[in-house]
Structures are given as structure tokens and as C-alpha cells.
Short mmCIF file of C-alpha atoms in Angstrom, two decimals:
data_model
loop_
_atom_site.label_atom_id
_atom_site.label_comp_id
_atom_site.label_asym_id
_atom_site.label_seq_id
_atom_site.Cartn_x
_atom_site.Cartn_y
_atom_site.Cartn_z
CA MET A 168 13.15 18.15 31.13
CA VAL A 169 13.82 15.34 28.68
CA GLU A 170 13.77 16.12 24.97
CA PRO A 171 11.19 14.17 23.01
CA HIS A 172 12.80 11.44 20.97
CA ASP A 173 12.45 12.09 17.15
CA GLU A 174 12.88 8.72 15.37
CA VAL A 175 12.42 10.23 11.94
CA SER A 176 15.34 12.67 12.37
CA GLU A 177 17.49 9.85 13.69
CA GLU A 178 16.68 7.55 10.69
CA ARG A 179 17.43 10.37 8.34
CA GLN A 180 20.72 11.06 10.05
CA ILE A 181 21.76 7.38 9.58
CA LEU A 182 20.84 7.60 5.93
CA ARG A 183 23.05 10.66 5.59
CA GLU A 184 25.90 9.12 7.39
CA ALA A 185 25.58 5.99 5.21
CA LYS A 186 25.66 8.36 2.15
CA VAL A 187 22.38 6.88 0.95
CA LEU A 188 20.64 10.28 0.92
CA ASP A 189 22.18 13.80 0.86
CA ASP A 190 20.57 17.05 1.87
CA ARG A 191 19.13 17.82 -1.48
CA LEU A 192 17.19 14.50 -1.59
CA MET A 193 16.34 14.89 2.17
CA ASP A 194 14.57 18.03 1.43
CA GLN A 195 12.28 16.40 -1.13
CA MET A 196 11.00 13.88 1.37
CA ASP A 197 8.84 16.25 3.39
CA ILE A 198 5.26 17.07 2.47
CA TYR A 199 2.86 19.23 4.50
CA PRO A 200 -0.78 19.96 4.24
CA GLY A 201 -1.30 22.92 1.98
CA ASP A 202 1.70 22.18 -0.26
CA ARG A 203 0.93 22.30 -4.00
CA VAL A 204 1.93 18.78 -5.15
CA ARG A 205 2.18 16.45 -8.17
CA PHE A 206 1.08 12.91 -7.56
CA ARG A 207 1.54 10.11 -10.01
CA PHE A 208 -0.34 6.82 -9.48
CA TYR A 209 -0.11 3.55 -11.30
CA TYR A 210 -3.13 1.23 -11.62
CA PRO A 211 -2.36 -2.06 -13.13
CA GLN A 212 -5.37 -2.17 -15.47
CA GLN A 213 -5.48 1.50 -16.34
CA GLY A 214 -1.85 2.71 -16.29
CA PHE A 215 -0.66 6.03 -14.91
CA GLU A 216 -2.69 8.83 -13.57
CA GLU A 217 -1.23 12.13 -12.61
CA ILE A 218 -2.89 14.71 -10.37
CA VAL A 219 -1.77 18.26 -9.50
CA GLY A 220 -3.32 19.93 -6.57
CA HIS A 221 -2.89 20.71 -2.79
CA PHE A 222 -1.97 18.01 -0.35
CA LEU A 223 -4.71 17.91 2.39
CA GLY A 224 -3.49 14.76 4.35
CA PHE A 225 -4.21 11.04 4.91
CA TYR A 226 -7.61 10.03 6.04
CA THR A 227 -9.41 6.76 6.86
CA LEU A 228 -12.62 6.89 4.71
CA PHE A 229 -14.19 3.73 6.21
CA GLU A 230 -13.78 1.88 9.39
CA GLY A 231 -15.47 -1.56 9.46
CA PRO A 232 -16.37 -3.76 12.48
CA GLU A 233 -12.88 -5.36 12.49
CA GLY A 234 -11.44 -1.76 12.81
CA GLY A 235 -9.21 0.12 10.57
CA GLY A 236 -10.01 1.12 6.96
CA ASP A 237 -8.06 2.00 3.92
CA ILE A 238 -5.81 5.11 4.38
CA ASN A 239 -6.21 7.34 1.46
CA LEU A 240 -4.49 10.53 0.26
CA GLN A 241 -6.76 13.57 0.07
CA ILE A 242 -6.00 16.11 -2.60
CA ARG A 243 -7.75 19.39 -3.48
CA THR A 244 -7.64 19.68 -7.30
CA VAL A 245 -9.63 21.11 -10.19
CA LYS A 246 -11.75 18.73 -12.28
CA SER A 247 -14.04 19.89 -14.99
CA GLY A 248 -13.45 23.48 -14.01
CA ARG A 249 -14.38 23.00 -10.45
CA ALA A 250 -12.44 22.68 -7.16
CA THR A 251 -12.92 19.21 -5.64
CA VAL A 252 -11.35 16.92 -3.09
CA VAL A 253 -10.34 13.61 -4.46
CA CYS A 254 -9.34 10.54 -2.39
CA LYS A 255 -6.72 8.18 -3.80
CA ASP A 256 -5.42 4.90 -2.41
CA ARG A 257 -1.96 5.59 -1.29
CA ASN A 258 -0.92 2.00 -2.14
CA TYR A 259 -0.81 3.01 -5.97
CA LEU A 260 1.26 6.03 -5.49
CA GLU A 261 4.39 5.78 -7.66
CA GLU A 262 5.98 9.18 -7.32
CA TRP A 263 5.37 12.57 -5.94
CA GLU A 264 6.92 16.03 -5.80
CA VAL A 265 6.16 19.25 -3.97
CA LEU A 266 5.68 21.94 -6.73
CA GLU A 267 5.15 24.77 -4.34
CA PRO A 268 5.59 24.51 -0.53
CA ASN A 269 3.06 26.49 1.56
CA LEU A 270 5.73 28.04 3.86
CA ALA A 271 3.20 29.88 6.12
CA VAL A 272 1.34 26.66 6.73
CA ARG A 273 4.54 24.68 7.30
CA GLU A 274 5.84 27.09 9.87
CA ARG A 275 2.41 27.17 11.80
CA ILE A 276 2.27 23.31 11.73
CA ARG A 277 5.91 23.06 13.13
CA GLU A 278 5.07 25.61 15.93
CA ILE A 279 1.95 23.70 16.96
CA ASP A 280 3.69 20.33 16.81
CA SER A 281 6.79 21.40 18.74
CA ARG A 282 4.49 22.70 21.58
CA ALA A 283 2.81 19.37 21.61
CA GLY A 284 6.11 17.43 21.24
CA ARG A 285 5.20 15.97 17.89
CA HIS A 286 7.16 16.09 14.60
CA ILE A 287 4.77 16.43 11.45
CA GLY A 288 5.82 16.81 7.84
CA HIS A 289 7.71 13.61 7.30
CA GLU A 290 4.59 12.19 5.66
CA PHE A 291 6.44 9.93 3.43
CA GLY A 292 9.82 9.78 4.83
#
């Protein structure tokens, strides 16, 4: 049986060999659904906005007749004392960091994806 080709791992290996990224930075590139994260967005008219919450994923909120819609980040956060899901345009994302990885969810996603021959978790890398 042929192993599935993993372009993301191959690209990361090239960056390691070129000494552009080391293992410490490599570990910061992965984000999984369920991870507690800090996102920082920059809007030209309003400046920076920072959100701390749980990463839910990328979703298309609208698909027009021409097809495709904007891909948005979905984040579960607390606003005005209530848990809510916010959608943010990923084009304005300036920086992010995983504050607390959800290790149980990560392992479950890896298991499901390896059975299906996919590789999830390299959401930004």
C-alpha cells in the first residue's frame, strides 16, 4: 500500500533544512479545534482587536451565485459575560498563539484523519 503524500510535512522539512524554522517555531504553527487561543486582528480604520477563546475552525458563512464565500475564523469566547461564537475575517489576522492546546481533542482528530488518509492541524502552516 502506498503511503499518502503529506505536502505540509514535506514543506516543513524543507524549511528546517534551510534553517528558516526550527522545531520550537514549528510547534507554534499548529492549531486544532478546541485549542484555547489568542488572536490579534488589525483593521485599518479601527486598529487592533484581540480575542481570547477556543478555536472552532474555518467556515464559509455565505456562498453567492458565483460560488465561494468569505472564509472566516470561528472562535468561542465570552462577551458581556456570555459564551458566544464570533466570526472574524481571517484576512485581518495579524498574529495568533495557542495558549492551551486541547490534547485530548488533538489526539482524537489525528486518529480520525490518519484512518482517512488526511492530515489536519496545520491550519495556518
